[in-house]
């Protein structure tokens, strides 16, 4: 875009070119520069980093909530703040709304040529308005996830839209001067006020503590969800390399299923080496299936925001994540049955299934304890039930059942299933998966 701006300026100075030709050439230059950036991204950066694709975006019916969300996001960018009415925030909020209205007015005046502004101003205002319209339509008619920072690339043009129009508008010069001074004053005062608020905050203090601990222990590789991974790498100045999972992803299903956004491509090709860590925010940990697997492992470090576990190597991590004990208290992974007092009851044609975890090469023992287990049928499937794993060494009586499975290559979405095909009630008090040495 810098190159396009320079060439645009040169074209503005040349004589004998019609306005339509100049802006057509300028738009073509902008397109070519953007295309160059795209090619750099695809041919160079994509070799090193993975990027999230937007191919999955779907159309939806018009959403008024999305429209309001974008509108509120624009007001926030102009300086709108929530808070007490009887405070200085009211002055800043009123000023933000006025500046927003001035921007809308300037764009209207420029596009309609009400006050004899230049073609450059008109073109910029059209670009600004069309960009906003596209954003509104995108969020209102598709399921694209909203994030206010996506508005910045367009709303930043509000500043030149206002400044250029105030300079060029055929109107009272004194009034324009005082309006410009007022706008600049409010922006500076609001900026200082906002900066003073923000400088008191220290959102990364707990993360810096984690970084200090990892560096002191010479641990430079590990796993975390995306936003934690991003910050760890930044605060450690690249000393800590983090394999990032999608926010909300349950790492029990597959520790190697990484988030495809700003991820080093080599992370998909190799596992962390040496001693490594597994980091959770406390709310992530409370809702993670890994909590059950880690309950007997000593936590290496914790603070007000994070829980941190360490492992000797990748194999140690895998072994920890493949020794799983079911909990029977929430009717999860269950049909035609119920959980009561930490016991699972399967009625006729009932099935217990789950936990949809990944298993790595090796031999595993499955042990089930309860009542009437000799009336049950056992199997093991993966890939969402599409494939079966052979069961060996099955031993079963009324109170327990054990069997082994041999995994030759990594499988995902593994389920340990118990079916009740009898008219008796089958109860399960304990069910576990253990990797054998």
Short mmCIF file of C-alpha atoms in Angstrom, two decimals:
data_model
loop_
_atom_site.label_atom_id
_atom_site.label_comp_id
_atom_site.label_asym_id
_atom_site.label_seq_id
_atom_site.Cartn_x
_atom_site.Cartn_y
_atom_site.Cartn_z
CA UNK A 1 0.00 0.00 0.00
CA UNK A 2 2.97 2.36 0.55
CA UNK A 3 4.11 1.82 -3.03
CA UNK A 4 0.56 2.38 -4.24
CA UNK A 5 0.36 5.66 -2.29
CA UNK A 6 3.59 6.96 -3.85
CA UNK A 7 2.49 6.11 -7.37
CA UNK A 8 -0.92 7.56 -6.66
CA UNK A 9 0.71 10.85 -5.67
CA UNK A 10 2.75 10.86 -8.90
CA UNK A 11 -0.37 10.26 -10.95
CA UNK A 12 -2.11 13.15 -9.18
CA UNK A 13 0.64 15.50 -10.38
CA UNK A 14 0.56 14.43 -13.98
CA UNK A 15 -1.50 16.52 -16.32
CA UNK A 16 -3.67 15.40 -19.16
CA UNK A 17 -5.17 12.43 -17.32
CA UNK A 18 -8.90 12.27 -16.71
CA UNK A 19 -10.12 11.57 -13.17
CA UNK A 20 -11.61 8.21 -14.13
CA UNK A 21 -8.36 7.02 -15.72
CA UNK A 22 -6.27 8.14 -12.76
CA UNK A 23 -8.41 6.33 -10.21
CA UNK A 24 -8.71 3.25 -12.38
CA UNK A 25 -4.92 3.06 -12.62
CA UNK A 26 -4.57 3.75 -8.88
CA UNK A 27 -7.08 1.03 -8.01
CA UNK A 28 -5.25 -1.41 -10.28
CA UNK A 29 -1.97 -0.58 -8.54
CA UNK A 30 -3.59 -1.19 -5.14
CA UNK A 31 -4.90 -4.52 -6.39
CA UNK A 32 -1.46 -5.55 -7.69
CA UNK A 33 0.21 -4.59 -4.40
CA UNK A 34 -2.41 -6.59 -2.48
CA UNK A 35 -1.89 -9.52 -4.83
CA UNK A 36 1.85 -9.32 -4.17
CA UNK A 37 1.16 -9.53 -0.44
CA UNK A 38 -1.10 -12.52 -1.00
CA UNK A 39 1.58 -14.32 -3.04
CA UNK A 40 4.18 -13.63 -0.32
CA UNK A 41 1.78 -15.09 2.20
CA UNK A 42 1.05 -18.21 0.13
CA UNK A 43 4.51 -18.90 -1.27
CA UNK A 44 6.78 -17.82 1.60
CA UNK A 45 5.01 -17.41 4.94
CA UNK A 46 2.77 -20.47 4.55
CA UNK A 47 5.89 -22.62 4.36
CA UNK A 48 6.69 -21.62 7.92
CA UNK A 49 3.30 -20.87 9.47
CA UNK A 50 -0.17 -22.41 9.33
CA UNK A 51 -3.08 -20.04 8.75
CA UNK A 52 -6.71 -20.50 9.58
CA UNK A 53 -8.94 -20.69 6.51
CA UNK A 54 -12.29 -18.93 6.20
CA UNK A 55 -13.62 -21.48 3.71
CA UNK A 56 -16.08 -22.76 6.30
CA UNK A 57 -18.06 -19.50 6.54
CA UNK A 58 -21.75 -20.07 5.82
CA UNK A 59 -24.60 -17.75 4.89
CA UNK A 60 -27.34 -17.23 7.46
CA UNK A 61 -30.55 -15.24 7.75
CA UNK A 62 -30.14 -11.57 8.64
CA UNK A 63 -29.14 -11.08 12.27
CA UNK A 64 -30.05 -7.79 13.93
CA UNK A 65 -27.81 -8.72 16.86
CA UNK A 66 -24.79 -8.89 14.53
CA UNK A 67 -25.70 -5.51 13.05
CA UNK A 68 -25.93 -3.94 16.51
CA UNK A 69 -22.63 -5.60 17.50
CA UNK A 70 -20.82 -3.99 14.57
CA UNK A 71 -22.42 -0.60 15.25
CA UNK A 72 -21.42 -0.73 18.92
CA UNK A 73 -17.93 -1.80 17.87
CA UNK A 74 -17.60 1.30 15.70
CA UNK A 75 -18.68 3.55 18.58
CA UNK A 76 -16.07 1.93 20.82
CA UNK A 77 -13.38 2.69 18.26
CA UNK A 78 -14.41 6.34 18.27
CA UNK A 79 -13.98 6.44 22.06
CA UNK A 80 -17.37 5.46 23.50
CA UNK A 81 -17.01 4.12 27.03
CA UNK A 82 -19.39 2.44 29.41
CA UNK A 83 -19.52 3.46 33.07
CA UNK A 84 -21.15 5.92 35.44
CA UNK A 85 -23.16 8.70 33.83
CA UNK A 86 -22.03 11.38 36.28
CA UNK A 87 -18.32 11.16 35.50
CA UNK A 88 -15.71 12.41 33.05
CA UNK A 89 -16.52 9.37 30.91
CA UNK A 90 -19.75 11.12 29.95
CA UNK A 91 -17.76 13.96 28.36
CA UNK A 92 -15.60 11.50 26.43
CA UNK A 93 -18.58 9.40 25.38
CA UNK A 94 -20.50 12.47 24.18
CA UNK A 95 -17.39 13.61 22.28
CA UNK A 96 -17.04 10.17 20.69
CA UNK A 97 -20.64 10.27 19.49
CA UNK A 98 -20.13 13.79 18.11
CA UNK A 99 -16.93 12.74 16.30
CA UNK A 100 -18.80 9.74 14.87
CA UNK A 101 -21.55 12.03 13.56
CA UNK A 102 -18.94 14.45 12.13
CA UNK A 103 -17.35 11.51 10.28
CA UNK A 104 -20.71 10.46 8.85
CA UNK A 105 -21.45 14.08 7.85
CA UNK A 106 -18.04 14.54 6.20
CA UNK A 107 -18.42 11.30 4.24
CA UNK A 108 -21.90 12.39 3.07
CA UNK A 109 -20.70 15.87 2.06
CA UNK A 110 -17.73 14.43 0.18
CA UNK A 111 -19.70 11.76 -1.71
CA UNK A 112 -22.53 14.13 -2.67
CA UNK A 113 -20.08 17.02 -3.41
CA UNK A 114 -22.24 19.41 -1.37
CA UNK A 115 -19.29 21.67 -0.46
CA UNK A 116 -17.06 21.31 -3.51
CA UNK A 117 -14.54 18.84 -2.13
CA UNK A 118 -11.98 17.14 -4.38
CA UNK A 119 -12.27 13.87 -6.25
CA UNK A 120 -9.60 12.45 -3.95
CA UNK A 121 -11.79 13.19 -0.94
CA UNK A 122 -14.81 11.70 -2.69
CA UNK A 123 -12.94 8.53 -3.60
CA UNK A 124 -11.62 8.11 -0.05
CA UNK A 125 -15.07 8.62 1.46
CA UNK A 126 -16.58 6.08 -0.93
CA UNK A 127 -13.87 3.59 0.00
CA UNK A 128 -14.56 4.21 3.70
CA UNK A 129 -18.35 3.87 3.43
CA UNK A 130 -18.28 0.83 1.14
CA UNK A 131 -15.83 -0.87 3.52
CA UNK A 132 -18.25 -0.36 6.43
CA UNK A 133 -21.18 -1.64 4.35
CA UNK A 134 -19.23 -4.78 3.46
CA UNK A 135 -18.39 -5.40 7.13
CA UNK A 136 -22.01 -4.95 8.19
CA UNK A 137 -23.25 -7.31 5.47
CA UNK A 138 -20.55 -9.85 6.26
CA UNK A 139 -21.42 -10.09 9.93
CA UNK A 140 -25.19 -9.76 9.44
CA UNK A 141 -25.59 -12.44 6.75
CA UNK A 142 -22.81 -14.94 7.54
CA UNK A 143 -21.73 -16.92 10.60
CA UNK A 144 -18.27 -15.32 10.61
CA UNK A 145 -17.15 -14.88 14.22
CA UNK A 146 -17.18 -11.23 15.25
CA UNK A 147 -14.13 -9.55 16.72
CA UNK A 148 -13.93 -5.78 17.10
CA UNK A 149 -10.29 -5.62 15.96
CA UNK A 150 -11.39 -6.59 12.45
CA UNK A 151 -13.04 -3.16 12.18
CA UNK A 152 -9.76 -1.31 12.68
CA UNK A 153 -8.46 -1.70 9.11
CA UNK A 154 -11.44 0.25 7.83
CA UNK A 155 -12.26 2.67 10.65
CA UNK A 156 -8.74 4.10 10.67
CA UNK A 157 -9.73 5.92 7.47
CA UNK A 158 -12.20 8.02 9.49
CA UNK A 159 -9.30 10.33 10.39
CA UNK A 160 -8.34 11.31 6.81
CA UNK A 161 -12.01 11.44 5.80
CA UNK A 162 -12.63 14.13 8.42
CA UNK A 163 -9.33 16.00 8.10
CA UNK A 164 -9.34 16.19 4.29
CA UNK A 165 -12.98 17.28 4.19
CA UNK A 166 -12.41 19.97 6.81
CA UNK A 167 -9.49 21.27 4.77
CA UNK A 168 -11.29 21.26 1.41
CA UNK A 169 -14.89 22.07 2.29
CA UNK A 170 -16.01 25.45 0.93
CA UNK A 171 -17.21 26.76 4.29
CA UNK A 172 -16.38 29.33 6.97
CA UNK A 173 -12.62 29.05 7.59
CA UNK A 174 -12.80 30.28 11.17
CA UNK A 175 -15.50 27.73 12.05
CA UNK A 176 -13.46 24.94 10.45
CA UNK A 177 -10.37 26.01 12.38
CA UNK A 178 -12.11 25.96 15.75
CA UNK A 179 -13.81 22.64 14.98
CA UNK A 180 -10.42 21.13 14.07
CA UNK A 181 -8.88 22.46 17.30
CA UNK A 182 -11.80 21.05 19.33
CA UNK A 183 -11.49 17.63 17.71
CA UNK A 184 -7.71 17.47 18.26
CA UNK A 185 -8.11 18.62 21.87
CA UNK A 186 -10.75 16.00 22.66
CA UNK A 187 -8.69 13.26 20.99
CA UNK A 188 -5.60 14.16 23.01
CA UNK A 189 -7.47 14.51 26.31
CA UNK A 190 -9.37 11.29 25.70
CA UNK A 191 -6.16 9.50 24.70
CA UNK A 192 -4.33 10.61 27.85
CA UNK A 193 -7.32 9.66 30.02
CA UNK A 194 -7.59 6.23 28.38
CA UNK A 195 -3.85 5.62 28.60
CA UNK A 196 -3.90 6.52 32.29
CA UNK A 197 -6.63 3.90 32.81
CA UNK A 198 -4.82 1.21 30.85
CA UNK A 199 -1.38 1.75 32.39
CA UNK A 200 -2.81 0.76 35.78
CA UNK A 201 -3.75 -2.66 34.42
CA UNK A 202 -1.33 -5.54 34.26
CA UNK A 203 -3.12 -8.40 32.52
CA UNK A 204 0.07 -10.31 31.81
CA UNK A 205 1.49 -10.44 35.36
CA UNK A 206 0.41 -14.08 35.95
CA UNK A 207 1.73 -15.05 32.50
CA UNK A 208 5.09 -13.42 33.23
CA UNK A 209 5.29 -15.50 36.39
CA UNK A 210 4.77 -18.65 34.32
CA UNK A 211 7.44 -17.52 31.84
CA UNK A 212 9.90 -16.86 34.67
CA UNK A 213 9.25 -20.31 36.12
CA UNK A 214 9.68 -22.11 32.78
CA UNK A 215 12.88 -20.23 31.95
CA UNK A 216 14.30 -20.96 35.41
CA UNK A 217 13.56 -24.67 34.88
CA UNK A 218 15.03 -24.67 31.36
CA UNK A 219 11.72 -25.82 29.88
CA UNK A 220 11.28 -24.33 26.42
CA UNK A 221 8.58 -26.52 24.78
CA UNK A 222 5.00 -27.31 25.68
CA UNK A 223 1.28 -27.14 25.00
CA UNK A 224 -1.35 -24.48 25.69
CA UNK A 225 -4.45 -23.04 24.06
CA UNK A 226 -3.87 -20.42 21.38
CA UNK A 227 -4.07 -17.13 23.31
CA UNK A 228 -1.92 -18.46 26.15
CA UNK A 229 0.60 -19.92 23.67
CA UNK A 230 0.82 -16.64 21.78
CA UNK A 231 1.53 -14.61 24.94
CA UNK A 232 4.07 -17.09 26.35
CA UNK A 233 6.15 -16.91 23.18
CA UNK A 234 5.92 -13.11 23.07
CA UNK A 235 6.80 -12.50 26.73
CA UNK A 236 9.73 -14.93 26.59
CA UNK A 237 11.08 -13.23 23.47
CA UNK A 238 10.80 -16.50 21.57
CA UNK A 239 12.57 -18.64 24.18
CA UNK A 240 9.43 -20.71 24.77
CA UNK A 241 8.02 -22.58 21.78
CA UNK A 242 4.37 -23.54 22.30
CA UNK A 243 2.24 -26.05 20.37
CA UNK A 244 -1.10 -24.25 20.33
CA UNK A 245 -4.55 -25.79 20.59
CA UNK A 246 -7.77 -24.08 19.57
CA UNK A 247 -9.50 -22.15 22.38
CA UNK A 248 -11.97 -24.53 24.00
CA UNK A 249 -10.41 -27.61 22.38
CA UNK A 250 -10.44 -30.68 24.64
CA UNK A 251 -6.87 -31.91 24.40
CA UNK A 252 -7.97 -35.36 25.61
CA UNK A 253 -9.27 -36.11 22.13
CA UNK A 254 -5.95 -35.50 20.45
CA UNK A 255 -2.95 -33.70 21.91
CA UNK A 256 -1.52 -33.44 18.38
CA UNK A 257 -4.59 -31.77 16.85
CA UNK A 258 -3.26 -28.22 16.71
CA UNK A 259 -4.87 -24.88 15.93
CA UNK A 260 -4.39 -23.82 12.32
CA UNK A 261 -3.69 -20.15 12.95
CA UNK A 262 -0.20 -18.58 13.18
CA UNK A 263 1.19 -22.01 13.99
CA UNK A 264 4.66 -23.05 12.91
CA UNK A 265 4.20 -25.72 10.23
CA UNK A 266 6.97 -27.78 11.83
CA UNK A 267 4.69 -28.24 14.85
CA UNK A 268 2.49 -30.45 12.66
CA UNK A 269 5.51 -32.48 11.62
CA UNK A 270 7.30 -33.09 14.91
CA UNK A 271 6.49 -33.32 18.62
CA UNK A 272 8.11 -31.24 21.38
CA UNK A 273 11.55 -32.45 22.40
CA UNK A 274 12.95 -32.80 25.91
CA UNK A 275 11.17 -31.78 29.06
CA UNK A 276 7.84 -30.10 28.30
CA UNK A 277 4.83 -28.47 29.94
CA UNK A 278 1.06 -28.47 29.73
CA UNK A 279 -0.54 -25.13 30.64
CA UNK A 280 -4.19 -24.43 31.53
CA UNK A 281 -6.06 -21.39 32.60
CA UNK A 282 -7.98 -22.38 35.70
CA UNK A 283 -11.36 -22.18 33.95
CA UNK A 284 -10.00 -24.32 31.09
CA UNK A 285 -8.79 -26.92 33.55
CA UNK A 286 -12.12 -27.11 35.39
CA UNK A 287 -13.94 -28.03 32.17
CA UNK A 288 -11.25 -30.28 30.64
CA UNK A 289 -11.43 -34.06 30.48
CA UNK A 290 -7.70 -34.04 31.21
CA UNK A 291 -8.50 -33.07 34.79
CA UNK A 292 -9.32 -36.70 35.57
CA UNK A 293 -6.06 -37.92 34.03
CA UNK A 294 -3.98 -35.38 35.91
CA UNK A 295 -5.57 -35.65 39.33
CA UNK A 296 -2.86 -38.04 40.60
CA UNK A 297 -0.02 -36.01 39.06
CA UNK A 298 1.65 -33.31 41.10
CA UNK A 299 1.16 -29.82 39.75
CA UNK A 300 4.52 -28.24 38.97
CA UNK A 301 3.39 -24.63 39.34
CA UNK A 302 0.25 -22.54 39.78
CA UNK A 303 -0.72 -18.94 40.39
CA UNK A 304 -3.87 -16.82 40.40
CA UNK A 305 -4.66 -17.63 36.77
CA UNK A 306 -2.81 -20.77 35.61
CA UNK A 307 -2.17 -24.43 36.40
CA UNK A 308 1.06 -25.89 34.99
CA UNK A 309 2.12 -29.53 34.68
CA UNK A 310 5.51 -30.71 33.48
CA UNK A 311 6.58 -33.98 31.85
CA UNK A 312 9.97 -35.58 31.29
CA UNK A 313 9.32 -35.96 27.56
CA UNK A 314 6.63 -36.45 24.94
CA UNK A 315 6.31 -40.18 25.74
CA UNK A 316 5.69 -39.37 29.40
CA UNK A 317 2.92 -36.97 28.36
CA UNK A 318 1.31 -39.56 26.06
CA UNK A 319 1.41 -42.23 28.74
CA UNK A 320 -0.27 -39.87 31.20
CA UNK A 321 -2.98 -38.99 28.70
CA UNK A 322 -3.78 -42.61 27.86
CA UNK A 323 -4.43 -43.85 31.41
CA UNK A 324 -8.05 -42.85 31.81
CA UNK A 325 -10.67 -43.57 34.47
CA UNK A 326 -14.32 -42.81 33.72
CA UNK A 327 -16.39 -40.71 36.09
CA UNK A 328 -20.05 -41.65 36.48
CA UNK A 329 -21.83 -38.57 37.79
CA UNK A 330 -23.22 -36.58 34.87
CA UNK A 331 -24.91 -39.04 32.45
CA UNK A 332 -22.25 -38.25 29.89
CA UNK A 333 -21.69 -40.73 27.04
CA UNK A 334 -24.74 -42.75 28.01
CA UNK A 335 -27.98 -43.99 26.42
CA UNK A 336 -30.86 -45.74 28.19
CA UNK A 337 -29.32 -45.52 31.61
CA UNK A 338 -28.40 -43.14 34.42
CA UNK A 339 -25.56 -42.19 36.75
CA UNK A 340 -26.33 -42.26 40.44
CA UNK A 341 -23.94 -42.11 43.41
CA UNK A 342 -20.87 -42.56 41.17
CA UNK A 343 -22.35 -45.70 39.63
CA UNK A 344 -23.57 -46.11 36.07
CA UNK A 345 -26.76 -48.14 35.53
CA UNK A 346 -27.50 -49.55 32.10
CA UNK A 347 -31.08 -50.58 31.45
CA UNK A 348 -32.16 -52.93 28.66
CA UNK A 349 -30.51 -51.89 25.36
CA UNK A 350 -28.52 -49.25 27.21
CA UNK A 351 -24.98 -48.33 26.17
CA UNK A 352 -22.04 -46.66 27.88
CA UNK A 353 -19.51 -45.15 25.47
CA UNK A 354 -16.72 -42.54 25.18
CA UNK A 355 -14.32 -40.92 26.02
CA UNK A 356 -13.33 -40.16 22.37
CA UNK A 357 -9.62 -40.07 23.19
CA UNK A 358 -6.54 -40.72 21.08
CA UNK A 359 -4.55 -43.90 21.68
CA UNK A 360 -0.94 -44.33 20.64
CA UNK A 361 0.89 -47.54 19.62
CA UNK A 362 1.06 -50.04 22.45
CA UNK A 363 -0.97 -52.54 24.46
CA UNK A 364 -3.82 -51.35 26.67
CA UNK A 365 -5.83 -53.05 29.39
CA UNK A 366 -9.47 -52.16 29.92
CA UNK A 367 -10.92 -53.07 33.30
CA UNK A 368 -14.60 -52.78 34.23
CA UNK A 369 -16.09 -53.42 37.68
CA UNK A 370 -19.74 -53.61 38.69
CA UNK A 371 -22.68 -56.05 38.76
CA UNK A 372 -24.27 -58.30 36.13
CA UNK A 373 -21.35 -57.67 33.81
CA UNK A 374 -21.67 -61.19 32.43
CA UNK A 375 -24.88 -59.95 30.80
CA UNK A 376 -23.05 -57.19 28.94
CA UNK A 377 -21.38 -57.03 25.54
CA UNK A 378 -18.05 -55.21 25.15
CA UNK A 379 -16.34 -53.62 22.18
CA UNK A 380 -13.89 -50.88 21.27
CA UNK A 381 -14.28 -48.55 18.27
CA UNK A 382 -12.58 -45.45 16.88
CA UNK A 383 -13.07 -42.85 14.15
CA UNK A 384 -16.58 -42.04 15.43
CA UNK A 385 -17.60 -45.69 15.51
CA UNK A 386 -16.55 -46.40 11.93
CA UNK A 387 -13.78 -48.87 12.82
CA UNK A 388 -13.47 -51.65 15.39
CA UNK A 389 -10.42 -52.63 17.47
CA UNK A 390 -9.91 -56.37 18.08
CA UNK A 391 -10.40 -57.43 21.71
CA UNK A 392 -8.09 -60.10 23.19
CA UNK A 393 -7.78 -61.97 26.51
CA UNK A 394 -11.36 -61.23 27.54
CA UNK A 395 -12.19 -62.35 31.08
CA UNK A 396 -15.65 -61.69 32.44
CA UNK A 397 -17.84 -62.69 35.36
CA UNK A 398 -20.67 -61.08 37.29
CA UNK A 399 -18.47 -58.47 39.01
CA UNK A 400 -15.66 -57.61 36.64
CA UNK A 401 -14.50 -57.79 33.05
CA UNK A 402 -11.02 -57.22 31.61
CA UNK A 403 -9.62 -57.35 28.11
CA UNK A 404 -6.71 -56.04 26.10
CA UNK A 405 -6.39 -54.13 22.86
CA UNK A 406 -3.24 -53.74 20.76
CA UNK A 407 -2.76 -50.47 18.86
CA UNK A 408 -0.27 -50.56 16.01
CA UNK A 409 -0.67 -46.92 14.93
CA UNK A 410 -2.25 -43.87 16.45
CA UNK A 411 -6.07 -43.84 16.44
CA UNK A 412 -8.47 -41.03 17.33
CA UNK A 413 -11.99 -40.72 18.72
CA UNK A 414 -11.60 -44.02 20.61
CA UNK A 415 -14.63 -45.35 22.52
CA UNK A 416 -14.79 -48.10 25.13
CA UNK A 417 -18.37 -49.39 24.88
CA UNK A 418 -20.51 -51.52 27.15
CA UNK A 419 -23.91 -52.70 25.85
CA UNK A 420 -26.67 -54.23 27.96
CA UNK A 421 -28.57 -56.71 25.77
CA UNK A 422 -30.41 -58.35 28.67
CA UNK A 423 -33.51 -57.44 30.66
CA UNK A 424 -31.41 -57.10 33.84
CA UNK A 425 -29.84 -53.87 35.06
CA UNK A 426 -26.09 -53.78 34.49
CA UNK A 427 -24.20 -51.53 36.92
CA UNK A 428 -20.68 -50.16 36.45
CA UNK A 429 -18.79 -48.78 39.45
CA UNK A 430 -15.40 -48.40 37.77
CA UNK A 431 -14.06 -48.46 34.23
CA UNK A 432 -10.48 -47.61 33.25
CA UNK A 433 -8.01 -47.65 30.36
CA UNK A 434 -4.37 -48.35 31.20
CA UNK A 435 -1.37 -48.56 28.91
CA UNK A 436 0.79 -51.57 29.75
CA UNK A 437 4.62 -51.38 29.84
#
